[in-house]
PDB file of C-alpha atoms and ligand atoms in Angstrom:
ATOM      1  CA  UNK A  17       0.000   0.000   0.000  1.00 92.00           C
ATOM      2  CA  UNK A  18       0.917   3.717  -0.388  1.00 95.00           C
ATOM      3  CA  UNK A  19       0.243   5.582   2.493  1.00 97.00           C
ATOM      4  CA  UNK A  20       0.547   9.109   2.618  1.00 98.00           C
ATOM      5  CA  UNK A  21       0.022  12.239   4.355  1.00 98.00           C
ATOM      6  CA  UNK A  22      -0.801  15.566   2.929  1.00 98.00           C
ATOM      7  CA  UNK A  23       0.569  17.782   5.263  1.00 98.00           C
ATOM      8  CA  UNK A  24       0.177  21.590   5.907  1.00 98.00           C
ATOM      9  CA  UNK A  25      -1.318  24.848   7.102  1.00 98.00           C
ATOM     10  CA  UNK A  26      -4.980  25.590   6.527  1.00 98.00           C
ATOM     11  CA  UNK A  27      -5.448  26.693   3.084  1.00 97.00           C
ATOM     12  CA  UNK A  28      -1.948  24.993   2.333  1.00 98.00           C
ATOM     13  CA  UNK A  29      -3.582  23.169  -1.065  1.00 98.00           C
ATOM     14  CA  UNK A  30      -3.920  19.496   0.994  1.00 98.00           C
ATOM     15  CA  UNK A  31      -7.591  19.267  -0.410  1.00 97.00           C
ATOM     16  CA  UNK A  32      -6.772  20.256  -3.593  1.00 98.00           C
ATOM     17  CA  UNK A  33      -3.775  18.247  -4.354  1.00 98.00           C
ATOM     18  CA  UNK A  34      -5.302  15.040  -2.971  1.00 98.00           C
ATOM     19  CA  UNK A  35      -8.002  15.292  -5.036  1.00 98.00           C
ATOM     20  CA  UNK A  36      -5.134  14.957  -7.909  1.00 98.00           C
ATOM     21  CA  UNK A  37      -3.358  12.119  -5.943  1.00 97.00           C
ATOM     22  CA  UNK A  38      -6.625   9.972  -5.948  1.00 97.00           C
ATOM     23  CA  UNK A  39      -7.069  10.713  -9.581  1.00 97.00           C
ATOM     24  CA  UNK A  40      -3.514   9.955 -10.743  1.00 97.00           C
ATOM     25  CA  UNK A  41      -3.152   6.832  -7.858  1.00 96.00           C
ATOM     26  CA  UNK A  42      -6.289   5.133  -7.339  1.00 96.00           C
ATOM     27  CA  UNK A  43      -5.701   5.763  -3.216  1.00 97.00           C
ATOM     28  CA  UNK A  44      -8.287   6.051  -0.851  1.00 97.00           C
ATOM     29  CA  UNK A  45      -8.896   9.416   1.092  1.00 97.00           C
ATOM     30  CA  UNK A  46      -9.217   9.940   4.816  1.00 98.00           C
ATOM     31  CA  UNK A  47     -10.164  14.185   5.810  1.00 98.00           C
ATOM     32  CA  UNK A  48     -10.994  14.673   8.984  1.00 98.00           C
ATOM     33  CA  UNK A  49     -12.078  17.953   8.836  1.00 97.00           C
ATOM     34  CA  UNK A  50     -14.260  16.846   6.053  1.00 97.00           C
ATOM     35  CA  UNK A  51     -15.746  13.813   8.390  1.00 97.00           C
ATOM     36  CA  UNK A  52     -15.964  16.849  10.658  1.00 98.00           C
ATOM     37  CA  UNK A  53     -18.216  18.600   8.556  1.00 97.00           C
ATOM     38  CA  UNK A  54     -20.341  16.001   7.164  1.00 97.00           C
ATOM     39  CA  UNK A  55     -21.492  15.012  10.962  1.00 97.00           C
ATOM     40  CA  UNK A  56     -21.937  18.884  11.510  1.00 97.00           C
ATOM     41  CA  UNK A  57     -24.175  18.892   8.668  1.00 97.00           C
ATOM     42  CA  UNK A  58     -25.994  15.661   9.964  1.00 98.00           C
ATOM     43  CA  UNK A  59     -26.437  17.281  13.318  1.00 98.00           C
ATOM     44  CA  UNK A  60     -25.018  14.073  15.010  1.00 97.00           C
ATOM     45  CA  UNK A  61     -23.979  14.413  18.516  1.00 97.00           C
ATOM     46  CA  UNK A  62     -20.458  14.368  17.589  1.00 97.00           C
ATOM     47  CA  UNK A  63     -20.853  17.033  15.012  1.00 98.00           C
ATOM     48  CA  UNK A  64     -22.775  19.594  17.878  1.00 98.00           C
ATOM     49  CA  UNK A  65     -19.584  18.637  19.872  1.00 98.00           C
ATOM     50  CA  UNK A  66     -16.948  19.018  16.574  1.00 98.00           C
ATOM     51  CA  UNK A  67     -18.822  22.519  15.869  1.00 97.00           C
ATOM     52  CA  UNK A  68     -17.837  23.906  19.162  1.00 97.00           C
ATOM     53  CA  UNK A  69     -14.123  23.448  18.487  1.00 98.00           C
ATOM     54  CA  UNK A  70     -14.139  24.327  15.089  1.00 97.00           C
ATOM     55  CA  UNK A  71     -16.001  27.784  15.289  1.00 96.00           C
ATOM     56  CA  UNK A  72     -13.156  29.083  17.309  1.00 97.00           C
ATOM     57  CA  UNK A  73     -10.428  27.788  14.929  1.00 97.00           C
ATOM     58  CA  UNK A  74      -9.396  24.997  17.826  1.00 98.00           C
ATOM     59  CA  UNK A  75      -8.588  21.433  17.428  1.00 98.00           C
ATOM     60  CA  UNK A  76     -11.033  18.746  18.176  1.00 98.00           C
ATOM     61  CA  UNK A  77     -10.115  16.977  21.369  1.00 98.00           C
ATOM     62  CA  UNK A  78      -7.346  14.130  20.464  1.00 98.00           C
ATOM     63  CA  UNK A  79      -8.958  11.269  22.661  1.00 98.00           C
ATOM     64  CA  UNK A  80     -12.020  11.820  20.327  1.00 97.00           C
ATOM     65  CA  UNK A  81     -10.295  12.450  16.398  1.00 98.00           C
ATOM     66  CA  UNK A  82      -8.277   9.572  16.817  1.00 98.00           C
ATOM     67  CA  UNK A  83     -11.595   7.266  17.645  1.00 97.00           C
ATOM     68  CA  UNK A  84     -12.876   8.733  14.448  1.00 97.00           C
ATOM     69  CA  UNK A  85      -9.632   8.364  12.353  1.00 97.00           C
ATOM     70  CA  UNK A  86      -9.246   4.447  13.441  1.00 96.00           C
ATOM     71  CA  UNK A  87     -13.119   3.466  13.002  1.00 96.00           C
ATOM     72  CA  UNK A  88     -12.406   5.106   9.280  1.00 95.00           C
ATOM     73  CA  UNK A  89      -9.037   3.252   8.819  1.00 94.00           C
ATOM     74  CA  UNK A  90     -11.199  -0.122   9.337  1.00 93.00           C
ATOM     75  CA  UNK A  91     -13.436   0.368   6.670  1.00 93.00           C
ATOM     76  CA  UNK A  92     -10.058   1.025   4.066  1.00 90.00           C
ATOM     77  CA  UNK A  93      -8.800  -2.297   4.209  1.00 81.00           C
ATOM     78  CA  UNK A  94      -8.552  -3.623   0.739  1.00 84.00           C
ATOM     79  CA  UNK A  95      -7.081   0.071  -0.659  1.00 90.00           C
ATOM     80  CA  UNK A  96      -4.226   0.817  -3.037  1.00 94.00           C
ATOM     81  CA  UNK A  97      -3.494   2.753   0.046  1.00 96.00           C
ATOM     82  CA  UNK A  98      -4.807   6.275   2.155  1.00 97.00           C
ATOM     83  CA  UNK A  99      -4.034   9.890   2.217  1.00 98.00           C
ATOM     84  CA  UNK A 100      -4.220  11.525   5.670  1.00 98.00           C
ATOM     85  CA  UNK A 101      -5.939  14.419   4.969  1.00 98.00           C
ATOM     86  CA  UNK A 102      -5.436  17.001   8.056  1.00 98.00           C
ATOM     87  CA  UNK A 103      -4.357  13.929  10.172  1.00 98.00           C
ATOM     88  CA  UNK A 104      -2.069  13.737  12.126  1.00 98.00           C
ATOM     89  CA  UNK A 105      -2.666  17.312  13.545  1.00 98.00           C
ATOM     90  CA  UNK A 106      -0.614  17.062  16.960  1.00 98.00           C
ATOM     91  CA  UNK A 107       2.353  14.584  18.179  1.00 98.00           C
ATOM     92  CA  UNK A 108      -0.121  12.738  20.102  1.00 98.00           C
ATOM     93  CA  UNK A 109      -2.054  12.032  16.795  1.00 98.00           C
ATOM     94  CA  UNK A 110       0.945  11.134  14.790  1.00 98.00           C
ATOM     95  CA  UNK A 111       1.901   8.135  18.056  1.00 98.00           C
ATOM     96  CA  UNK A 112      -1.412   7.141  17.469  1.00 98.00           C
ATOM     97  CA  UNK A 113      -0.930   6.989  13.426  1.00 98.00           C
ATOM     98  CA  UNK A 114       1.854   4.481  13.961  1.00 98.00           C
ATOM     99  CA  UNK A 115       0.864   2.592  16.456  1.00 98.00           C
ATOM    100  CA  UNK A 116      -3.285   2.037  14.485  1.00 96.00           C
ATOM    101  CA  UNK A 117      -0.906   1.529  10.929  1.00 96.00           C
ATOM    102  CA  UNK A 118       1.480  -0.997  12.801  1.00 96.00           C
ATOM    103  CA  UNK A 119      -1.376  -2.849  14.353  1.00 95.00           C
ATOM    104  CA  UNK A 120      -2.492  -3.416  10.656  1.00 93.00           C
ATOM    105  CA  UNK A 121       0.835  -4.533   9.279  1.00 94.00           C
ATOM    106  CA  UNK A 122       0.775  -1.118   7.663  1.00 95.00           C
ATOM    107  CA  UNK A 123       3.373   1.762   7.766  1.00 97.00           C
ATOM    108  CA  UNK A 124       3.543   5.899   6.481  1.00 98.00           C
ATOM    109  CA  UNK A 125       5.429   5.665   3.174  1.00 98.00           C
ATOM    110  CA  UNK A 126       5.671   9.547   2.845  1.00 98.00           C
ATOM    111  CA  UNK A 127       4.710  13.181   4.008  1.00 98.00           C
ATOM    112  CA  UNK A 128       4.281  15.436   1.610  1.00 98.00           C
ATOM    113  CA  UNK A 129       4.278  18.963   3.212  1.00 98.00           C
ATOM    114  CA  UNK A 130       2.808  21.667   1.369  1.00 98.00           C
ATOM    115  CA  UNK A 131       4.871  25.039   2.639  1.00 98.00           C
ATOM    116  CA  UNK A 132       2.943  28.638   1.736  1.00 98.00           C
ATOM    117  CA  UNK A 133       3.817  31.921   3.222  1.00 98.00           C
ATOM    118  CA  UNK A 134       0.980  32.514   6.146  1.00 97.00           C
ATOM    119  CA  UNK A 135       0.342  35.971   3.858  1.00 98.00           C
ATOM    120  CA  UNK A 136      -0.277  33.821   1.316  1.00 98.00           C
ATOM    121  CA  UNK A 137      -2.848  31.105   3.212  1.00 98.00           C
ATOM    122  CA  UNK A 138      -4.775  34.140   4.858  1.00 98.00           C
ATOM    123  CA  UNK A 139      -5.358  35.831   0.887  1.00 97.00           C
ATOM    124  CA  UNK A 140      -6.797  32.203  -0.053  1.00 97.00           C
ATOM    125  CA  UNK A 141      -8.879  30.989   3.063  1.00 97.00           C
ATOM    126  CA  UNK A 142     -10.609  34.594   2.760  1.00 97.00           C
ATOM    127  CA  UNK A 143     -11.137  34.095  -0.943  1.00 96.00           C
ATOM    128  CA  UNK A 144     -12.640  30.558  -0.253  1.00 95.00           C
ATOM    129  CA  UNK A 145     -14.434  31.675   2.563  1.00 96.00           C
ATOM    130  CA  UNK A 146     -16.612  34.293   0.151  1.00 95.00           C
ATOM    131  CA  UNK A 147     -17.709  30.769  -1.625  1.00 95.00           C
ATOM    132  CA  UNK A 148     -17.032  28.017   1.031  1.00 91.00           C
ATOM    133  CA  UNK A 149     -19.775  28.920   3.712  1.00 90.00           C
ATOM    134  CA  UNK A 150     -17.152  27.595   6.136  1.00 91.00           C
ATOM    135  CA  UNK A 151     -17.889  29.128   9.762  1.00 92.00           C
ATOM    136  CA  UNK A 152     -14.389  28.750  10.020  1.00 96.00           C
ATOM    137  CA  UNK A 153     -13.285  30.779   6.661  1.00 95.00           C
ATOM    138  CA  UNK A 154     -13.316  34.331   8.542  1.00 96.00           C
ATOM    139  CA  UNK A 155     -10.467  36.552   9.441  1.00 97.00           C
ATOM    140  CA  UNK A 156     -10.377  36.192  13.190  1.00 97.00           C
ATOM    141  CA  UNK A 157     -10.419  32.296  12.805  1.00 97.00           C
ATOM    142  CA  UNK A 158      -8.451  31.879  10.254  1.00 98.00           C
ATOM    143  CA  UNK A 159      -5.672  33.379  12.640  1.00 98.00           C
ATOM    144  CA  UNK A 160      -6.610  31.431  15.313  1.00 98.00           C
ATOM    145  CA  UNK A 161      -5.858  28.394  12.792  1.00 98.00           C
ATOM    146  CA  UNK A 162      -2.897  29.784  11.903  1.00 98.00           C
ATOM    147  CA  UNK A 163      -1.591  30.069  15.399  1.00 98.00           C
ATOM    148  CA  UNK A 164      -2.907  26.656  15.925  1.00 98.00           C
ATOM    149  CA  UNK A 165      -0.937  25.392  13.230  1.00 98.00           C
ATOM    150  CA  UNK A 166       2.151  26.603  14.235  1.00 98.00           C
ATOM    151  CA  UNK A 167       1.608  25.632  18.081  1.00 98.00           C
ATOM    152  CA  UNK A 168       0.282  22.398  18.197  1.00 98.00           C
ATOM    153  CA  UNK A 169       0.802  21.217  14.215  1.00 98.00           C
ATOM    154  CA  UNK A 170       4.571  22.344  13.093  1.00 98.00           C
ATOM    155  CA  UNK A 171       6.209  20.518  15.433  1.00 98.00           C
ATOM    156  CA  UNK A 172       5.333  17.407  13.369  1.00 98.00           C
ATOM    157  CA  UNK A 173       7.580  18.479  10.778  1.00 98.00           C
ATOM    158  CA  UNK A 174      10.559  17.802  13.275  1.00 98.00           C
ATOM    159  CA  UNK A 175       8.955  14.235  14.043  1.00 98.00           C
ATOM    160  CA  UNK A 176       8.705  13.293  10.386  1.00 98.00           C
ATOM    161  CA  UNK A 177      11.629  14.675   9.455  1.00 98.00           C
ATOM    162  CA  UNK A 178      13.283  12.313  12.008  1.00 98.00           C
ATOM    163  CA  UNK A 179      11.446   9.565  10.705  1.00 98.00           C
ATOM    164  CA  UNK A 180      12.977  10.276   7.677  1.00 98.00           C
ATOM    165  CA  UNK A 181       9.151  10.562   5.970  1.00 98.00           C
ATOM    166  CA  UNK A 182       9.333  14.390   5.286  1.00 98.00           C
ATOM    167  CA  UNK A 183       8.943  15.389   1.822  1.00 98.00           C
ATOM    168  CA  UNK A 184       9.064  19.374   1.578  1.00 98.00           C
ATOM    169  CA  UNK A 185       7.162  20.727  -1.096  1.00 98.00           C
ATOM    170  CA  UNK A 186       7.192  24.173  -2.760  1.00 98.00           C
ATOM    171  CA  UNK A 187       3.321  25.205  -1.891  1.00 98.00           C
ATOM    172  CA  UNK A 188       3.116  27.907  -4.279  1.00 98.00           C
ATOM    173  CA  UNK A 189       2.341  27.699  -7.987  1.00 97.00           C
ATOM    174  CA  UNK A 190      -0.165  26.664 -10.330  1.00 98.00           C
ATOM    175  CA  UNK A 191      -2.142  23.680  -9.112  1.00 98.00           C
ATOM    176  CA  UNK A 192      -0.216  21.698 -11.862  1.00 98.00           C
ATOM    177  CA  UNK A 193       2.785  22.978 -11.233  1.00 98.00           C
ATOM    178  CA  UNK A 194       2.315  21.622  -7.705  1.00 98.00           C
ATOM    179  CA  UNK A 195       1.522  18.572  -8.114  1.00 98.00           C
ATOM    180  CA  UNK A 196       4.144  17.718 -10.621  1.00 98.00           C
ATOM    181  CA  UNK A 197       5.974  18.192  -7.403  1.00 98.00           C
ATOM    182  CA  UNK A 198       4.468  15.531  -5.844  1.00 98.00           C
ATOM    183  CA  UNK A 199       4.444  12.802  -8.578  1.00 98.00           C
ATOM    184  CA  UNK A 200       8.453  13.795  -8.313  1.00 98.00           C
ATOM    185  CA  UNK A 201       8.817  12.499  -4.893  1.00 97.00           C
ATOM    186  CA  UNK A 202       6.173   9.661  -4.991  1.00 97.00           C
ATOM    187  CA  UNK A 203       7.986   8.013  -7.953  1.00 96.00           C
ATOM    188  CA  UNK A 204      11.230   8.371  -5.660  1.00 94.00           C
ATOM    189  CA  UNK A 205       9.965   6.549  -3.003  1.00 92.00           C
TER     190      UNK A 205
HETATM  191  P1  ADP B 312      -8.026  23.365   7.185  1.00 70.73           P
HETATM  192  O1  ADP B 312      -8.406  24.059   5.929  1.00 70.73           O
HETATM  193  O2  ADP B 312      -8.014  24.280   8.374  1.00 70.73           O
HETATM  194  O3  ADP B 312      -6.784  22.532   7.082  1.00 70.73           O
HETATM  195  P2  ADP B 312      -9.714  21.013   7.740  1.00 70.73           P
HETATM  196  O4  ADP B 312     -10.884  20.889   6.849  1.00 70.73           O
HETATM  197  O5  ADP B 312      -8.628  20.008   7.616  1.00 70.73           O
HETATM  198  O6  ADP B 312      -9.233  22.480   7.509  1.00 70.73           O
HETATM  199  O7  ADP B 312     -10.180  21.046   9.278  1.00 70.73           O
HETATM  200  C1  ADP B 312     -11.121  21.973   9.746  1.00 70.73           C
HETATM  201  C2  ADP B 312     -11.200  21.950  11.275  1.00 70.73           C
HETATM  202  O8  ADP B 312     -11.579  20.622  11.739  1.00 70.73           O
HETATM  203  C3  ADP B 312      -9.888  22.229  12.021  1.00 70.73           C
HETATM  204  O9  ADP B 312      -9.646  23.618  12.184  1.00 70.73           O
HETATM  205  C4  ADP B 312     -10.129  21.499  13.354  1.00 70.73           C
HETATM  206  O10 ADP B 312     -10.943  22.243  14.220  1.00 70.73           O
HETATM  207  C5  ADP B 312     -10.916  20.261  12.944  1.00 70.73           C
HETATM  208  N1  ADP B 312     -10.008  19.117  12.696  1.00 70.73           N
HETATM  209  C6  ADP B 312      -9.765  18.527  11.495  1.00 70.73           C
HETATM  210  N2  ADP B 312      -8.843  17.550  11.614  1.00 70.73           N
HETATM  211  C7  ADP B 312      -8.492  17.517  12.930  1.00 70.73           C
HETATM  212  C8  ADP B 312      -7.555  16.755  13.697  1.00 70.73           C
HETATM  213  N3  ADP B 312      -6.794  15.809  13.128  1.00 70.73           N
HETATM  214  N4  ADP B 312      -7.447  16.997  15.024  1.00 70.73           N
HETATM  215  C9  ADP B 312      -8.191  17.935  15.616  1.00 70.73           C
HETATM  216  N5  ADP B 312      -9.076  18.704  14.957  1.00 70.73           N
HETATM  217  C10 ADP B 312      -9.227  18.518  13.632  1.00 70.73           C
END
Protein backbone atom coordinates (compact mmCIF):
# COMPACT_ATOMS: atom_id res chain seq x y z
CA UNK A 1 0.00 0.00 0.00
CA UNK A 2 0.92 3.72 -0.39
CA UNK A 3 0.24 5.58 2.49
CA UNK A 4 0.55 9.11 2.62
CA UNK A 5 0.02 12.24 4.35
CA UNK A 6 -0.80 15.57 2.93
CA UNK A 7 0.57 17.78 5.26
CA UNK A 8 0.18 21.59 5.91
CA UNK A 9 -1.32 24.85 7.10
CA UNK A 10 -4.98 25.59 6.53
CA UNK A 11 -5.45 26.69 3.08
CA UNK A 12 -1.95 24.99 2.33
CA UNK A 13 -3.58 23.17 -1.07
CA UNK A 14 -3.92 19.50 0.99
CA UNK A 15 -7.59 19.27 -0.41
CA UNK A 16 -6.77 20.26 -3.59
CA UNK A 17 -3.78 18.25 -4.35
CA UNK A 18 -5.30 15.04 -2.97
CA UNK A 19 -8.00 15.29 -5.04
CA UNK A 20 -5.13 14.96 -7.91
CA UNK A 21 -3.36 12.12 -5.94
CA UNK A 22 -6.63 9.97 -5.95
CA UNK A 23 -7.07 10.71 -9.58
CA UNK A 24 -3.51 9.95 -10.74
CA UNK A 25 -3.15 6.83 -7.86
CA UNK A 26 -6.29 5.13 -7.34
CA UNK A 27 -5.70 5.76 -3.22
CA UNK A 28 -8.29 6.05 -0.85
CA UNK A 29 -8.90 9.42 1.09
CA UNK A 30 -9.22 9.94 4.82
CA UNK A 31 -10.16 14.18 5.81
CA UNK A 32 -10.99 14.67 8.98
CA UNK A 33 -12.08 17.95 8.84
CA UNK A 34 -14.26 16.85 6.05
CA UNK A 35 -15.75 13.81 8.39
CA UNK A 36 -15.96 16.85 10.66
CA UNK A 37 -18.22 18.60 8.56
CA UNK A 38 -20.34 16.00 7.16
CA UNK A 39 -21.49 15.01 10.96
CA UNK A 40 -21.94 18.88 11.51
CA UNK A 41 -24.18 18.89 8.67
CA UNK A 42 -25.99 15.66 9.96
CA UNK A 43 -26.44 17.28 13.32
CA UNK A 44 -25.02 14.07 15.01
CA UNK A 45 -23.98 14.41 18.52
CA UNK A 46 -20.46 14.37 17.59
CA UNK A 47 -20.85 17.03 15.01
CA UNK A 48 -22.77 19.59 17.88
CA UNK A 49 -19.58 18.64 19.87
CA UNK A 50 -16.95 19.02 16.57
CA UNK A 51 -18.82 22.52 15.87
CA UNK A 52 -17.84 23.91 19.16
CA UNK A 53 -14.12 23.45 18.49
CA UNK A 54 -14.14 24.33 15.09
CA UNK A 55 -16.00 27.78 15.29
CA UNK A 56 -13.16 29.08 17.31
CA UNK A 57 -10.43 27.79 14.93
CA UNK A 58 -9.40 25.00 17.83
CA UNK A 59 -8.59 21.43 17.43
CA UNK A 60 -11.03 18.75 18.18
CA UNK A 61 -10.12 16.98 21.37
CA UNK A 62 -7.35 14.13 20.46
CA UNK A 63 -8.96 11.27 22.66
CA UNK A 64 -12.02 11.82 20.33
CA UNK A 65 -10.29 12.45 16.40
CA UNK A 66 -8.28 9.57 16.82
CA UNK A 67 -11.59 7.27 17.64
CA UNK A 68 -12.88 8.73 14.45
CA UNK A 69 -9.63 8.36 12.35
CA UNK A 70 -9.25 4.45 13.44
CA UNK A 71 -13.12 3.47 13.00
CA UNK A 72 -12.41 5.11 9.28
CA UNK A 73 -9.04 3.25 8.82
CA UNK A 74 -11.20 -0.12 9.34
CA UNK A 75 -13.44 0.37 6.67
CA UNK A 76 -10.06 1.02 4.07
CA UNK A 77 -8.80 -2.30 4.21
CA UNK A 78 -8.55 -3.62 0.74
CA UNK A 79 -7.08 0.07 -0.66
CA UNK A 80 -4.23 0.82 -3.04
CA UNK A 81 -3.49 2.75 0.05
CA UNK A 82 -4.81 6.27 2.16
CA UNK A 83 -4.03 9.89 2.22
CA UNK A 84 -4.22 11.52 5.67
CA UNK A 85 -5.94 14.42 4.97
CA UNK A 86 -5.44 17.00 8.06
CA UNK A 87 -4.36 13.93 10.17
CA UNK A 88 -2.07 13.74 12.13
CA UNK A 89 -2.67 17.31 13.55
CA UNK A 90 -0.61 17.06 16.96
CA UNK A 91 2.35 14.58 18.18
CA UNK A 92 -0.12 12.74 20.10
CA UNK A 93 -2.05 12.03 16.80
CA UNK A 94 0.94 11.13 14.79
CA UNK A 95 1.90 8.13 18.06
CA UNK A 96 -1.41 7.14 17.47
CA UNK A 97 -0.93 6.99 13.43
CA UNK A 98 1.85 4.48 13.96
CA UNK A 99 0.86 2.59 16.46
CA UNK A 100 -3.28 2.04 14.48
CA UNK A 101 -0.91 1.53 10.93
CA UNK A 102 1.48 -1.00 12.80
CA UNK A 103 -1.38 -2.85 14.35
CA UNK A 104 -2.49 -3.42 10.66
CA UNK A 105 0.83 -4.53 9.28
CA UNK A 106 0.77 -1.12 7.66
CA UNK A 107 3.37 1.76 7.77
CA UNK A 108 3.54 5.90 6.48
CA UNK A 109 5.43 5.67 3.17
CA UNK A 110 5.67 9.55 2.85
CA UNK A 111 4.71 13.18 4.01
CA UNK A 112 4.28 15.44 1.61
CA UNK A 113 4.28 18.96 3.21
CA UNK A 114 2.81 21.67 1.37
CA UNK A 115 4.87 25.04 2.64
CA UNK A 116 2.94 28.64 1.74
CA UNK A 117 3.82 31.92 3.22
CA UNK A 118 0.98 32.51 6.15
CA UNK A 119 0.34 35.97 3.86
CA UNK A 120 -0.28 33.82 1.32
CA UNK A 121 -2.85 31.11 3.21
CA UNK A 122 -4.78 34.14 4.86
CA UNK A 123 -5.36 35.83 0.89
CA UNK A 124 -6.80 32.20 -0.05
CA UNK A 125 -8.88 30.99 3.06
CA UNK A 126 -10.61 34.59 2.76
CA UNK A 127 -11.14 34.09 -0.94
CA UNK A 128 -12.64 30.56 -0.25
CA UNK A 129 -14.43 31.67 2.56
CA UNK A 130 -16.61 34.29 0.15
CA UNK A 131 -17.71 30.77 -1.62
CA UNK A 132 -17.03 28.02 1.03
CA UNK A 133 -19.78 28.92 3.71
CA UNK A 134 -17.15 27.60 6.14
CA UNK A 135 -17.89 29.13 9.76
CA UNK A 136 -14.39 28.75 10.02
CA UNK A 137 -13.28 30.78 6.66
CA UNK A 138 -13.32 34.33 8.54
CA UNK A 139 -10.47 36.55 9.44
CA UNK A 140 -10.38 36.19 13.19
CA UNK A 141 -10.42 32.30 12.80
CA UNK A 142 -8.45 31.88 10.25
CA UNK A 143 -5.67 33.38 12.64
CA UNK A 144 -6.61 31.43 15.31
CA UNK A 145 -5.86 28.39 12.79
CA UNK A 146 -2.90 29.78 11.90
CA UNK A 147 -1.59 30.07 15.40
CA UNK A 148 -2.91 26.66 15.92
CA UNK A 149 -0.94 25.39 13.23
CA UNK A 150 2.15 26.60 14.24
CA UNK A 151 1.61 25.63 18.08
CA UNK A 152 0.28 22.40 18.20
CA UNK A 153 0.80 21.22 14.21
CA UNK A 154 4.57 22.34 13.09
CA UNK A 155 6.21 20.52 15.43
CA UNK A 156 5.33 17.41 13.37
CA UNK A 157 7.58 18.48 10.78
CA UNK A 158 10.56 17.80 13.28
CA UNK A 159 8.96 14.23 14.04
CA UNK A 160 8.71 13.29 10.39
CA UNK A 161 11.63 14.68 9.45
CA UNK A 162 13.28 12.31 12.01
CA UNK A 163 11.45 9.57 10.70
CA UNK A 164 12.98 10.28 7.68
CA UNK A 165 9.15 10.56 5.97
CA UNK A 166 9.33 14.39 5.29
CA UNK A 167 8.94 15.39 1.82
CA UNK A 168 9.06 19.37 1.58
CA UNK A 169 7.16 20.73 -1.10
CA UNK A 170 7.19 24.17 -2.76
CA UNK A 171 3.32 25.20 -1.89
CA UNK A 172 3.12 27.91 -4.28
CA UNK A 173 2.34 27.70 -7.99
CA UNK A 174 -0.16 26.66 -10.33
CA UNK A 175 -2.14 23.68 -9.11
CA UNK A 176 -0.22 21.70 -11.86
CA UNK A 177 2.78 22.98 -11.23
CA UNK A 178 2.31 21.62 -7.71
CA UNK A 179 1.52 18.57 -8.11
CA UNK A 180 4.14 17.72 -10.62
CA UNK A 181 5.97 18.19 -7.40
CA UNK A 182 4.47 15.53 -5.84
CA UNK A 183 4.44 12.80 -8.58
CA UNK A 184 8.45 13.79 -8.31
CA UNK A 185 8.82 12.50 -4.89
CA UNK A 186 6.17 9.66 -4.99
CA UNK A 187 7.99 8.01 -7.95
CA UNK A 188 11.23 8.37 -5.66
CA UNK A 189 9.96 6.55 -3.00
P1 LIG B 1 -8.03 23.37 7.19
O1 LIG B 1 -8.41 24.06 5.93
O2 LIG B 1 -8.01 24.28 8.37
O3 LIG B 1 -6.78 22.53 7.08
P2 LIG B 1 -9.71 21.01 7.74
O4 LIG B 1 -10.88 20.89 6.85
O5 LIG B 1 -8.63 20.01 7.62
O6 LIG B 1 -9.23 22.48 7.51
O7 LIG B 1 -10.18 21.05 9.28
C1 LIG B 1 -11.12 21.97 9.75
C2 LIG B 1 -11.20 21.95 11.27
O8 LIG B 1 -11.58 20.62 11.74
C3 LIG B 1 -9.89 22.23 12.02
O9 LIG B 1 -9.65 23.62 12.18
C4 LIG B 1 -10.13 21.50 13.35
O10 LIG B 1 -10.94 22.24 14.22
C5 LIG B 1 -10.92 20.26 12.94
N1 LIG B 1 -10.01 19.12 12.70
C6 LIG B 1 -9.77 18.53 11.49
N2 LIG B 1 -8.84 17.55 11.61
C7 LIG B 1 -8.49 17.52 12.93
C8 LIG B 1 -7.55 16.75 13.70
N3 LIG B 1 -6.79 15.81 13.13
N4 LIG B 1 -7.45 17.00 15.02
C9 LIG B 1 -8.19 17.93 15.62
N5 LIG B 1 -9.08 18.70 14.96
C10 LIG B 1 -9.23 18.52 13.63
Amino acid sequence: MLNVIIFGAPGSGKGTQSEKLIEEYGLDHISTGEVLREEIKNNTELGKIAAQYIEKGQLIPDDLIIDILSTILDTKGNSKGVIFDGFPRTISQAHALKKMLNERNEQINAVIALEVEDAELIGRLLNRGKVSGRSDDNLETIQKRLQVYHSQTAPLIEYYKEENLYNAIEGSGSIDEIFARIKAVIKNL
